[in-house]
XYZ file of C-alpha atoms in Angstrom:
606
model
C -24.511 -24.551 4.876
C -23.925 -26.673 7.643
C -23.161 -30.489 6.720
C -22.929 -29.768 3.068
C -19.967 -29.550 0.805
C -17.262 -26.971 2.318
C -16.870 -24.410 0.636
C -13.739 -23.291 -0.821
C -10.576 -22.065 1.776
C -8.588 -19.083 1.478
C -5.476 -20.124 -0.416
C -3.083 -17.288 0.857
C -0.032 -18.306 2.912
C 0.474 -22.439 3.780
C -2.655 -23.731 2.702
C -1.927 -22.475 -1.241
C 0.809 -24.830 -1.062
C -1.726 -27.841 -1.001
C -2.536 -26.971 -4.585
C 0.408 -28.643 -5.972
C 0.854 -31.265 -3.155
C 3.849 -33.076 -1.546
C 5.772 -32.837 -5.209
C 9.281 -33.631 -4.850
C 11.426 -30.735 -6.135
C 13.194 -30.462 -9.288
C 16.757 -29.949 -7.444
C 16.666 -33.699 -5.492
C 15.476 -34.751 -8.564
C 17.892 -34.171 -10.806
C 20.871 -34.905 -8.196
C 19.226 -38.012 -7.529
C 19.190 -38.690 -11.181
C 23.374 -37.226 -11.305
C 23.706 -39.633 -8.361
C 23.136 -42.537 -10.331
C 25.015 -41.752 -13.304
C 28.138 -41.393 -11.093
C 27.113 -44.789 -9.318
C 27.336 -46.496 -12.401
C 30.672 -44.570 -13.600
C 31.908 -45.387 -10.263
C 31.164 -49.461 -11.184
C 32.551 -49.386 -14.618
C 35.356 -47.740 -13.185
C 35.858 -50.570 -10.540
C 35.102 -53.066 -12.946
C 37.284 -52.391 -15.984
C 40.958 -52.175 -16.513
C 42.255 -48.770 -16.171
C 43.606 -47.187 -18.962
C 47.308 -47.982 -19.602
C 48.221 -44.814 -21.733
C 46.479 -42.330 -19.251
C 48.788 -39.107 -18.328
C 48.024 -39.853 -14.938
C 49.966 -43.073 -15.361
C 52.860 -42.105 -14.696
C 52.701 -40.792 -11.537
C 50.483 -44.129 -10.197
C 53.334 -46.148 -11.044
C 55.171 -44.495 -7.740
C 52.157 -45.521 -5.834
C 52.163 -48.111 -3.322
C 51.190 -51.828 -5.292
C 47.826 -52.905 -3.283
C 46.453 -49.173 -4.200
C 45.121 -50.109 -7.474
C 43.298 -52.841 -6.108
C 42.242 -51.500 -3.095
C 40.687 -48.274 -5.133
C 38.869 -50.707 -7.315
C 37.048 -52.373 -4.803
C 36.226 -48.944 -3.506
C 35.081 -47.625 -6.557
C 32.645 -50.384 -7.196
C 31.514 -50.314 -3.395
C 31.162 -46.660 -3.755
C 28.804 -46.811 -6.934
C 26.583 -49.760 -5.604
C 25.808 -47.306 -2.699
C 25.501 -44.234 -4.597
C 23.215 -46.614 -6.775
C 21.267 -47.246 -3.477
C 21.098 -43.843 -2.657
C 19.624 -42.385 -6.193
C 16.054 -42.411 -4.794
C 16.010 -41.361 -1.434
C 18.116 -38.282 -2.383
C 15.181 -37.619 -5.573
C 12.737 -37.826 -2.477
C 14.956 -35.139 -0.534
C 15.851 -37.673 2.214
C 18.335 -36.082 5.088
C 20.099 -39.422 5.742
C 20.759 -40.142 1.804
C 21.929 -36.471 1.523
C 24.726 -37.106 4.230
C 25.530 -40.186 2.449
C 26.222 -39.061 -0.552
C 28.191 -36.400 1.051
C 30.445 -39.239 2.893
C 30.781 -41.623 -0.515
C 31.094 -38.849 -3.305
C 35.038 -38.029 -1.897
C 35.459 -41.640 -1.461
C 34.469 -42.335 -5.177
C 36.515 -39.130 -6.295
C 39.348 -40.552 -4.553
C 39.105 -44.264 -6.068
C 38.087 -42.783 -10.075
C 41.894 -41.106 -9.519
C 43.477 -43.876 -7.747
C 42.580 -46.538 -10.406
C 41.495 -45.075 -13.822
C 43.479 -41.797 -13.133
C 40.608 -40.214 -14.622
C 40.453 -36.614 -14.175
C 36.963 -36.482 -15.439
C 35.190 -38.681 -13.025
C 36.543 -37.020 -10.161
C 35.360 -33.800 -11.784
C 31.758 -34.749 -12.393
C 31.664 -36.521 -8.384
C 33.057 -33.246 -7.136
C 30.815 -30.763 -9.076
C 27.327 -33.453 -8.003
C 29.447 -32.808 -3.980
C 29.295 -29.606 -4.875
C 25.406 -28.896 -5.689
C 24.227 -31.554 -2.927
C 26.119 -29.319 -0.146
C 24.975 -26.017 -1.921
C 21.336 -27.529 -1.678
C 21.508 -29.000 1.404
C 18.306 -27.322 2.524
C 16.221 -29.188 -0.057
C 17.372 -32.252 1.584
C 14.772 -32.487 4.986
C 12.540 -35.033 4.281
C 11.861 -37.432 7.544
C 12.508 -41.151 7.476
C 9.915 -43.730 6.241
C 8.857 -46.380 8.160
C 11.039 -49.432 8.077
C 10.817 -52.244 9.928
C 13.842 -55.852 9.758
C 11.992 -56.805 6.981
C 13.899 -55.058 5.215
C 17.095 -56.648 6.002
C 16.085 -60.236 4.273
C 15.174 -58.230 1.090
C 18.600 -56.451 1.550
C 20.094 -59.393 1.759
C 18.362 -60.994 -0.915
C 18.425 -58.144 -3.164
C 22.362 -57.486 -3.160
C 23.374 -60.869 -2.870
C 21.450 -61.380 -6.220
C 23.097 -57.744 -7.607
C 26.390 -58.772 -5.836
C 26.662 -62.347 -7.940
C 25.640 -60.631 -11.287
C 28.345 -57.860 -11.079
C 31.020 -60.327 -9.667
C 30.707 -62.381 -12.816
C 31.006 -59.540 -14.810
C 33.930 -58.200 -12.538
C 35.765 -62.030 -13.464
C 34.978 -61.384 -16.570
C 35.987 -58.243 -17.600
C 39.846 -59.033 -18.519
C 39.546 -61.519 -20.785
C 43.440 -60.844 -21.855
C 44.677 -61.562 -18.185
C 42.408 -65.003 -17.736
C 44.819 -68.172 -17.307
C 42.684 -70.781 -19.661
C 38.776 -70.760 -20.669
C 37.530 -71.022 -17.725
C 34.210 -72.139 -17.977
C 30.498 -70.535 -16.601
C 30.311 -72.875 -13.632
C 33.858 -71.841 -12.684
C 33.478 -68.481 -13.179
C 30.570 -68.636 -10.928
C 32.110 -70.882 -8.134
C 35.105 -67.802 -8.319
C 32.695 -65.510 -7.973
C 30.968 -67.110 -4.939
C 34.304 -67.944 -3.140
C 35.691 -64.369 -3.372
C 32.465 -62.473 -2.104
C 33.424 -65.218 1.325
C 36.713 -63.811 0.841
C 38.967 -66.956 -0.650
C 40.445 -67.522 -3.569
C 38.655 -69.540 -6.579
C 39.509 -71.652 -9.434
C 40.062 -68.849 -11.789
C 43.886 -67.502 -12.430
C 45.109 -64.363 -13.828
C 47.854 -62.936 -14.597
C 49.761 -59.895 -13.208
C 48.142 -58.201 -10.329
C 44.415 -58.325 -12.045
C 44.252 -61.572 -9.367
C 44.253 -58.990 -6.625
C 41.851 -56.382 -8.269
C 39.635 -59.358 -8.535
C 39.734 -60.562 -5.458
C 39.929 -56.820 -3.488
C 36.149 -56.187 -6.257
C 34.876 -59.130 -4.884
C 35.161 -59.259 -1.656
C 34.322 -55.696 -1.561
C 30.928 -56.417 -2.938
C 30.420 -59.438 -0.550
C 31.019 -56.944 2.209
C 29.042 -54.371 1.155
C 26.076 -57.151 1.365
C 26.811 -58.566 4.864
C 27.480 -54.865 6.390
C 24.206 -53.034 4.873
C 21.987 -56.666 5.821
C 23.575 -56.552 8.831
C 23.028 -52.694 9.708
C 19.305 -52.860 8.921
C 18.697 -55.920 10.754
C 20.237 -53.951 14.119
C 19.282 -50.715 13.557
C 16.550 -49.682 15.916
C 13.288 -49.985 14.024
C 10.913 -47.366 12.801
C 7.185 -48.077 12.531
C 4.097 -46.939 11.067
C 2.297 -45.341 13.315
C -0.627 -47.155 14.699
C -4.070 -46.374 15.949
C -3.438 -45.227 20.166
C -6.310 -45.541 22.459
C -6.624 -41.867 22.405
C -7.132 -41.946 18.492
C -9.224 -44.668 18.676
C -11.544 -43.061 20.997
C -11.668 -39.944 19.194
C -12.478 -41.527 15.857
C -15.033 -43.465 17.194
C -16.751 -40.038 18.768
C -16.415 -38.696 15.491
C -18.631 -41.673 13.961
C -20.979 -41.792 16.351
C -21.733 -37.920 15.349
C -20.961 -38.569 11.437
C -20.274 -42.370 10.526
C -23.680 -41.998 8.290
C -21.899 -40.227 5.962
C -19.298 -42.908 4.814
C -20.346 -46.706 4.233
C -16.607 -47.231 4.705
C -15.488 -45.116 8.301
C -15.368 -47.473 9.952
C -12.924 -49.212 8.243
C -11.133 -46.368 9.334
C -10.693 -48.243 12.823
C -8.191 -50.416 11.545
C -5.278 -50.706 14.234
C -2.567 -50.759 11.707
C -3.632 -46.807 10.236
C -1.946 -44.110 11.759
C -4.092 -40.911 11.943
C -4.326 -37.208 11.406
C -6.685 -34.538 12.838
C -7.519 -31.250 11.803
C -7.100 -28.421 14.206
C -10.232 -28.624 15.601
C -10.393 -31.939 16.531
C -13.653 -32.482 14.458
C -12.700 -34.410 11.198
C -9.976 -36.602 10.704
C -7.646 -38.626 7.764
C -6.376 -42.099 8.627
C -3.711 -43.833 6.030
C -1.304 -46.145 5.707
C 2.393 -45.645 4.496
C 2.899 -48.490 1.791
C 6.269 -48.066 -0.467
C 6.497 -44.461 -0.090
C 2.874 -44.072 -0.928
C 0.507 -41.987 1.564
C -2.192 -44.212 1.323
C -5.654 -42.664 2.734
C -9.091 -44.625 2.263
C -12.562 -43.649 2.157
C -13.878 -40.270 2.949
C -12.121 -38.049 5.684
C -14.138 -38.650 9.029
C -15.906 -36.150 10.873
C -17.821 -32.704 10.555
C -17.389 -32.207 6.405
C -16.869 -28.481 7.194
C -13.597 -29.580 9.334
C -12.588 -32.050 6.448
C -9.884 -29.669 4.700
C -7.967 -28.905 7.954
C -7.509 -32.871 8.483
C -6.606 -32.756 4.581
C -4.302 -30.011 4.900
C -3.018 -31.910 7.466
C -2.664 -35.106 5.477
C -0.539 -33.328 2.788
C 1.274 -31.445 5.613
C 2.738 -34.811 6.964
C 3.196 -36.218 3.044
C 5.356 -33.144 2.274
C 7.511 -33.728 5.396
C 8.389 -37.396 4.814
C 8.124 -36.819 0.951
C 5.315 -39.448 0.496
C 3.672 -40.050 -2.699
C -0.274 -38.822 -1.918
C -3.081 -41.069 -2.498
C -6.674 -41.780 -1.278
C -8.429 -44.889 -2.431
C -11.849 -45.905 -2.412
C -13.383 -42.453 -1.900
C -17.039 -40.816 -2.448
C -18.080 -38.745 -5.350
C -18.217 -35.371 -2.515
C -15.011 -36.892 -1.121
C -13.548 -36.458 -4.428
C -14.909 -33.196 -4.429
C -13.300 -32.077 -1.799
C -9.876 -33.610 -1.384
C -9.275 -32.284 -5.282
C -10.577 -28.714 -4.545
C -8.448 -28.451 -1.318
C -5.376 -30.036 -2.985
C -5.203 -29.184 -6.717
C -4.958 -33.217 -7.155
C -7.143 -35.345 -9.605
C -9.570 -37.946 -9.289
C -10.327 -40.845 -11.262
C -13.483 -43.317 -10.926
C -12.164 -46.793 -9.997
C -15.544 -48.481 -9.570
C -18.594 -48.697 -7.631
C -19.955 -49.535 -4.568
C -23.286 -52.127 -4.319
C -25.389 -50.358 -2.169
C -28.793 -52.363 -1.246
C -32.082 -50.688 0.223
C -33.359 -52.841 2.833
C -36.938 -51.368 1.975
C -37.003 -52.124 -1.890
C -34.900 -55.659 -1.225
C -37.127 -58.817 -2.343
C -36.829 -62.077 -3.469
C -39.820 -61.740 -5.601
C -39.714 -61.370 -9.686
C -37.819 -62.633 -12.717
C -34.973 -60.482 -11.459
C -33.892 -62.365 -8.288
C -35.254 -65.649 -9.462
C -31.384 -67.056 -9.420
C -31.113 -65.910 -6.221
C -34.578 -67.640 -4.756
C -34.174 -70.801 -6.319
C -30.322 -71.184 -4.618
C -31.149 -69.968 -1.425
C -34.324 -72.448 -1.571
C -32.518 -75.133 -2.238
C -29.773 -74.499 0.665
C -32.566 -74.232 3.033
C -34.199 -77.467 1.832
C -31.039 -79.221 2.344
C -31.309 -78.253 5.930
C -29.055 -75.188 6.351
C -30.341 -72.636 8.799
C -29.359 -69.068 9.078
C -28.753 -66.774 12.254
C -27.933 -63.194 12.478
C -26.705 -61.210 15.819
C -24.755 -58.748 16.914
C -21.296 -59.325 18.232
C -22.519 -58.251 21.865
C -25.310 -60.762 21.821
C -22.520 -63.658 21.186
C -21.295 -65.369 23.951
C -16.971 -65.661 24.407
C -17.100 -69.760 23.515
C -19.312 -68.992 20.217
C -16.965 -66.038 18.820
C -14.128 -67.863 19.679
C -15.209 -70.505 17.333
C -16.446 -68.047 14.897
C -12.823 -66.483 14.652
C -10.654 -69.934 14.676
C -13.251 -70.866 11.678
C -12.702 -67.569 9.975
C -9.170 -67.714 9.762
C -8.836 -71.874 8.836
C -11.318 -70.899 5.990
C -9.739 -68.336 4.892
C -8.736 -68.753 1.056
C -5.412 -67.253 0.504
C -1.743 -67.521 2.778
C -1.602 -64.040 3.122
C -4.518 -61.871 4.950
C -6.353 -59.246 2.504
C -7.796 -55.939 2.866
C -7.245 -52.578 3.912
C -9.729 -49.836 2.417
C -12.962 -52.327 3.048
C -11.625 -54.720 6.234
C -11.539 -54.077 9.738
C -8.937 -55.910 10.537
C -10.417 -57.878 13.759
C -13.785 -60.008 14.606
C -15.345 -60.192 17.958
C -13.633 -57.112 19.150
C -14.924 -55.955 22.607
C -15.364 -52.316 21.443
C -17.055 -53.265 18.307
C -20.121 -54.840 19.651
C -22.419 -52.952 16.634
C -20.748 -55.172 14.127
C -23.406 -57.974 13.066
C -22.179 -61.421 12.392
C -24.346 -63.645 10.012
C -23.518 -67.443 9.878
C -25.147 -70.681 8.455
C -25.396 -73.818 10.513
C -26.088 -77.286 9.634
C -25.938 -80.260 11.653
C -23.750 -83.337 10.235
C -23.959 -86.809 11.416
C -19.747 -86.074 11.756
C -19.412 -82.616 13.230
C -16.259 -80.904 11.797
C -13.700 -78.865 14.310
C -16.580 -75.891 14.432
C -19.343 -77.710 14.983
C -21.940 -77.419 13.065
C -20.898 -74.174 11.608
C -20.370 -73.634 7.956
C -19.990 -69.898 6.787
C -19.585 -66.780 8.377
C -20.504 -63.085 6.977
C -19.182 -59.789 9.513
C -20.843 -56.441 8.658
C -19.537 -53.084 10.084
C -21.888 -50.338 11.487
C -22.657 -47.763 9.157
C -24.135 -44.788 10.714
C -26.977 -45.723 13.058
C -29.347 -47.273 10.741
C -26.585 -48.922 7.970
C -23.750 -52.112 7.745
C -21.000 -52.500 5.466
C -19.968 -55.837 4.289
C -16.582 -56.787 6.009
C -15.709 -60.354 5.203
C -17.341 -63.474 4.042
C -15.996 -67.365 4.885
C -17.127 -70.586 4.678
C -16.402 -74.401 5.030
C -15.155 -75.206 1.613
C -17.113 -78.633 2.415
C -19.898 -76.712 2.403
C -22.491 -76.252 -0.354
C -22.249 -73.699 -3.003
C -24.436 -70.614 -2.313
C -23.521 -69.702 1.073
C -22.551 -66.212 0.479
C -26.157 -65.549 -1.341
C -27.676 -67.402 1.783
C -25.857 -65.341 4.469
C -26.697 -62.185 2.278
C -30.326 -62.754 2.256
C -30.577 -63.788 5.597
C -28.900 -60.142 6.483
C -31.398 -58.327 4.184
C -34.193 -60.028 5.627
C -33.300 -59.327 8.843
C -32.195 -55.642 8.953
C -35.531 -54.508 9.549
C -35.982 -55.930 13.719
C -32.603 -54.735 13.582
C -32.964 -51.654 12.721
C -31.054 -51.392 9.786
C -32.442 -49.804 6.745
C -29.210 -50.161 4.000
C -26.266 -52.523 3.251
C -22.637 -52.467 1.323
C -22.148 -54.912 -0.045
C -18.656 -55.561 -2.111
C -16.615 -52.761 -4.083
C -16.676 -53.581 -7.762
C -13.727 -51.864 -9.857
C -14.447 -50.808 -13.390
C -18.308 -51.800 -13.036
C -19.358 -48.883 -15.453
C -16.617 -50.260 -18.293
C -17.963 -53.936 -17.592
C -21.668 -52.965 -17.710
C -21.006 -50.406 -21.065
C -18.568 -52.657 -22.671
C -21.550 -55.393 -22.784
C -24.086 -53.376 -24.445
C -25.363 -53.171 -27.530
C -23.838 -49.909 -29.842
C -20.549 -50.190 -27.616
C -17.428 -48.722 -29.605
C -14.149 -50.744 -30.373
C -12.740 -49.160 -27.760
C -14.739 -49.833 -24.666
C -15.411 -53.723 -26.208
C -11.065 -53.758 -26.099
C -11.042 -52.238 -22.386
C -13.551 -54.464 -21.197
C -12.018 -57.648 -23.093
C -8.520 -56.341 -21.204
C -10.818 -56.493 -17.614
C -12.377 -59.794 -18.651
C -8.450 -60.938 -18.755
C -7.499 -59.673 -15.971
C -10.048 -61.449 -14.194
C -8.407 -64.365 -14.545
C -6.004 -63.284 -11.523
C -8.408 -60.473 -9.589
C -11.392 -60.502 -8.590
C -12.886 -57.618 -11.513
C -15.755 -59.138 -13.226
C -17.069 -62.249 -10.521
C -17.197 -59.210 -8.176
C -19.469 -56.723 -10.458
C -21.648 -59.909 -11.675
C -22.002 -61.415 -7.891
C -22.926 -57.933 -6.338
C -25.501 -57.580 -9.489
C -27.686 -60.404 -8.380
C -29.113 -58.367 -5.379
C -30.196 -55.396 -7.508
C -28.567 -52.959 -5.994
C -27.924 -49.023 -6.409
C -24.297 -48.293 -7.510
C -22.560 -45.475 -5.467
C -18.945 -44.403 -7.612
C -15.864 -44.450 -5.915
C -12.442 -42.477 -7.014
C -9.063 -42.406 -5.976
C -7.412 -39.378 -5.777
C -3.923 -38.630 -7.373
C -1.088 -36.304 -7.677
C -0.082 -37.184 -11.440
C -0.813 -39.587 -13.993
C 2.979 -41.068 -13.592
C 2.259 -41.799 -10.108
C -0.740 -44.418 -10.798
C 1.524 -47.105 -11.643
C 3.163 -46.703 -8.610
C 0.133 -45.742 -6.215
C -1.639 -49.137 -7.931
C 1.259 -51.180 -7.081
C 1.569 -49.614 -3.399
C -2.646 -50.546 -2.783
C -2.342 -54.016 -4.171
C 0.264 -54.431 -1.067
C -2.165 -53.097 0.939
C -4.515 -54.933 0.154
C -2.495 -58.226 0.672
C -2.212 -58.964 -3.036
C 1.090 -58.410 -3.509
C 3.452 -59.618 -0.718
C 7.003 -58.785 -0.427
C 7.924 -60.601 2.455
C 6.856 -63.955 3.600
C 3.851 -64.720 5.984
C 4.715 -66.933 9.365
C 3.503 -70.127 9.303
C 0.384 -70.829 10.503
C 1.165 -72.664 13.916
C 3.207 -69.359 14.897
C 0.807 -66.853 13.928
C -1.256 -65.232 17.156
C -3.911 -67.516 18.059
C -7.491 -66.470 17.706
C -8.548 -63.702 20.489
C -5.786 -61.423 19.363
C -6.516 -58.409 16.925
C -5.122 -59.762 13.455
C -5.819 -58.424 9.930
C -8.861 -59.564 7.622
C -9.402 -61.348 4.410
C -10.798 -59.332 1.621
C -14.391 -58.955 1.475
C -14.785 -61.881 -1.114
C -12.405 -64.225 -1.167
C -11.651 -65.271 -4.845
C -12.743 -68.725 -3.726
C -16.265 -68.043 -2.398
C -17.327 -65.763 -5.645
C -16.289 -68.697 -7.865
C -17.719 -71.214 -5.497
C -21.355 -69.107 -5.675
């Protein structure tokens, strides 16, 4: 039936595939695993004296002198890149494959050079052998990288570089001049990844394997730092014109559906169609995770060709599958099309405009603070964007982002992204005003709330803001003001914020709860101590509203950790590199990410 759930596809020929997903395959597994057991035989190879009473020995002796070191240093460069390589060549990357092909001879050739060891080169010529029998399996695209990259390189294997130069130093303890002590083991350890010599003296020619290890390592730092910081870059794919008008005909037809689609505007999504053109899956690539939010949008009987889609371009970079955030039919779907699994992450505060009321014992927390605001001569307007003059939102956006309560910007299943955007002149914008004998930089404004459309006749909660000078209670102020003016505005229901784990929080509280939902709701209780878990549920509880479940969808249980860690970076709450400072940021007027709905701040501060 038209506009219900689809029903299910034939699973003959490519689609059948999307029943086990993008799952990496057991052969770049397992060399990727081989990989980095000959990285680290490589290292300890490099690292440790050779063995004097080999049967190769003999024969090395006729070798030139600055061999052995030389094939030291390689072997240890060799298994710090093989090291490197492990996982892209378990996600069947093409450029780790001819890597690996490159370094395996290289580290066959140094294990014989310096530890005459006829098993090592054995083992790195049989893994040579099965990558280049198995080259086929080895096709996955690149991910997108940006110079970022480089500073973490840097940082990264300058860190790894120091820690396996002091145990390179220390690793011939028979042919160390002295007792040298920590610090100048360290300072010799610093000085020969520049390239000079440092206070530490052996004896023999270990002074030159030394030296050749650790200035092989420093090296291998500047070279693969300075390789990623020139090499050209490769983006995510962002939202082009084109998509963006063809998303936004899709939610003028369907946006009902989905309090969150359009959150699927974001600029910094990339987007897939399905073959029709009439339903679509936008994402974001975070850590090797395929990161889809929300529902797919568009006609639901076109939703598993933009799915198939979604998995189609997953399985070609070798991207972890995900979807956060999405509906109980959503659910449905993506896990029928795609043989993944679903698992509830929380709920969604949904509030009817019609039933919405300040009256009884319920909301009687809620009356008295928003009385009180008001009687301390706060005043409330709500508008949409288009009915804001250029001066007004410009003030509105410079306030938003100097009130913001974290460094970093937040949000990415639930945030737009922008305020005041020309083309988004449906969004309403809710603020609080109160005039001061001392005006602040904004004027008399003192909290901001941005809804999204929902449909024709629904907003979603975007962000909230406000003057930390200001008194507590804006948020429930701004809220109420919204709800009690949806009506001339035509809007008949409102998201409000996503709570996770509301079901374990509301269960774990009740009477006849068993030990172990009390233990998993004490462990939430913890936890929200650093993320916003329970103020969320108890602050979006206050407006009586009807909870709506939302999942995320997964490919295995083992990929959670990983998929949770990839969404807390989208969402801005982990942040791997460091944010500009604020005076070189893009001024206001320029399309820059969000906060997060609440801001930890604001919930405590209410």
């Amino acid at each position: 039936m038209s506009g219900g759930v689809p029903q299910p596809t034939d699973r003959s020929g490519r689609a059948r595939r999307l029943l086990s997903g993008p799952r990496p395959e057991a052969v770049p597994v397992l060399v990727g695993r081989a990989c980095a057991l000959v990285g680290l035989l490589d290292i300890a190879a490099g690292v440790f004296p050779r063995f004097r009473h080999s049967r190769m020995h003999a024969l090395a002796e006729v070798l030139p002198g600055a061999l052995g070191p030389f094939a030291a240093a390689l072997s240890l460069s060799t298994g710090v890149l093989l090291l490197l390589l492990a996982h892209g060549l378990k996600r069947g990357k093409r450029r780790a494959w001819r890597a690996a092909v490159a370094l395996l001879p290289a580290g066959a050739a140094a294990q014989f050079a310096y530890r005459h060891s006829l098993a090592g080169v054995a083992l790195s010529v049989a893994l040579l052998w099965v990558v280049l029998r198995h080259r086929d399996q080895f096709a996955s695209l690149p991910d997108p990288r940006s110079r970022w990259r480089a500073l973490a390189n840097f940082v990264l294997m300058g860190a790894g570089s120091l820690a396996l130069g002091l145990v390179v130093v220390s690793a011939h303890p028979g042919r160390i001049v002295g007792d040298p002590s920590l610090a100048d083991r360290l300072t010799h350890v610093l000085y020969g990844l520049f390239g000079f010599e440092g206070p530490v003296d052996y004896q023999g020619t270990t002074s030159w394997t030394v030296a050749f290890s650790l200035g092989a390592l420093g090296l291998l730092t500047a070279v693969t730092t300075l390789y990623l910081a020139l090499r050209p870059e490769h983006p995510a794919a962002r939202l082009t014109e084109d998509d963006e008008a063809r998303l936004r005909a899709l939610l003028a037809r369907h946006g009902g559906r989905d309090s969150l689609g359009h959150f699927a505007l974001r600029r910094d999504k990339a987007v897939v169609f399905s073959p029709s053109g009439k339903a679509a899956v936008t994402y974001r690539v975070v850590s090797g995770v395929m990161l889809a939010s929300g529902d797919p949008i568009g006609d639901v009987e076109a939703w598993p060709g933009a799915i198939e889609r979604f998995m189609d371009e997953a399985r070609a970079h070798s991207w972890t599958p995900a979807v956060m955030g999405c509906s109980e039919t959503g659910g449905q779907v993506w896990t029928r099309e795609t043989g993944l699994d679903a698992l509830e992450l929380g709920d969604e505060a949904v509030v009817d405009v019609r039933d919405f009321s300040l009256a009884g014992r319920a909301m009687r927390n809620v009356r008295q603070m928003v009385k009180r605001i008001e009687r301390a001569g706060y005043e409330t307007r709500v508008r949409r964007v288009r009915d804001l003059g250029e001066a007004e939102l410009d003030r509105i956006r410079r306030a938003a982002d100097d009130w913001r309560g974290t460094d970093t910007e937040r949000g990415f299943s639930m945030a737009l992204g922008r305020l005041g955007d020309p083309a988004d002149g449906d969004c309403l914008v809710a603020t609080a005003h109160k005039a001061d004998d001392r005006p602040g930089p904004y004027g008399d404004l003192k909290a901001v709330l941005h809804f999204v459309p929902w449909g024709t006749d629904g907003v979603s909660l975007d962000l909230m803001r406000r003057d930390r000078a200001a008194d507590p209670g804006m948020n429930e102020l701004l809220i109420v003001a919204a709800l009690q003016a949806a009506p001339r505005l035509g809007i008949e229901r409102v998201s409000l914020n996503f709570a996770m784990f509301r079901s374990a929080l509301a269960r774990g509280e009740k009477i006849g709860a068993g030990p172990v939902l009390r233990a998993w709701r004490g462990l939430l209780v913890f936890l929200s101590r650093w993320f916003q878990i329970e103020s969320l549920y108890k602050f979006n509880a206050k407006f009586q509203p009807r909870w709506e479940p939302r999942f995320v969808v997964y490919r295995a249980s083992a990929d959670l950790p990983r998929i949770g860690f990839a969404a807390m970076q989208a969402e801005g709450f982990l942040t791997l590199s460091a944010p500009l400072p604020r005076f070189l940021r893009r001024r206001a007027g320029t399309p820059r990410p969000c906060a997060h709905r609440v801001p930890e701040r604001d919930v405590q501060a209410a």
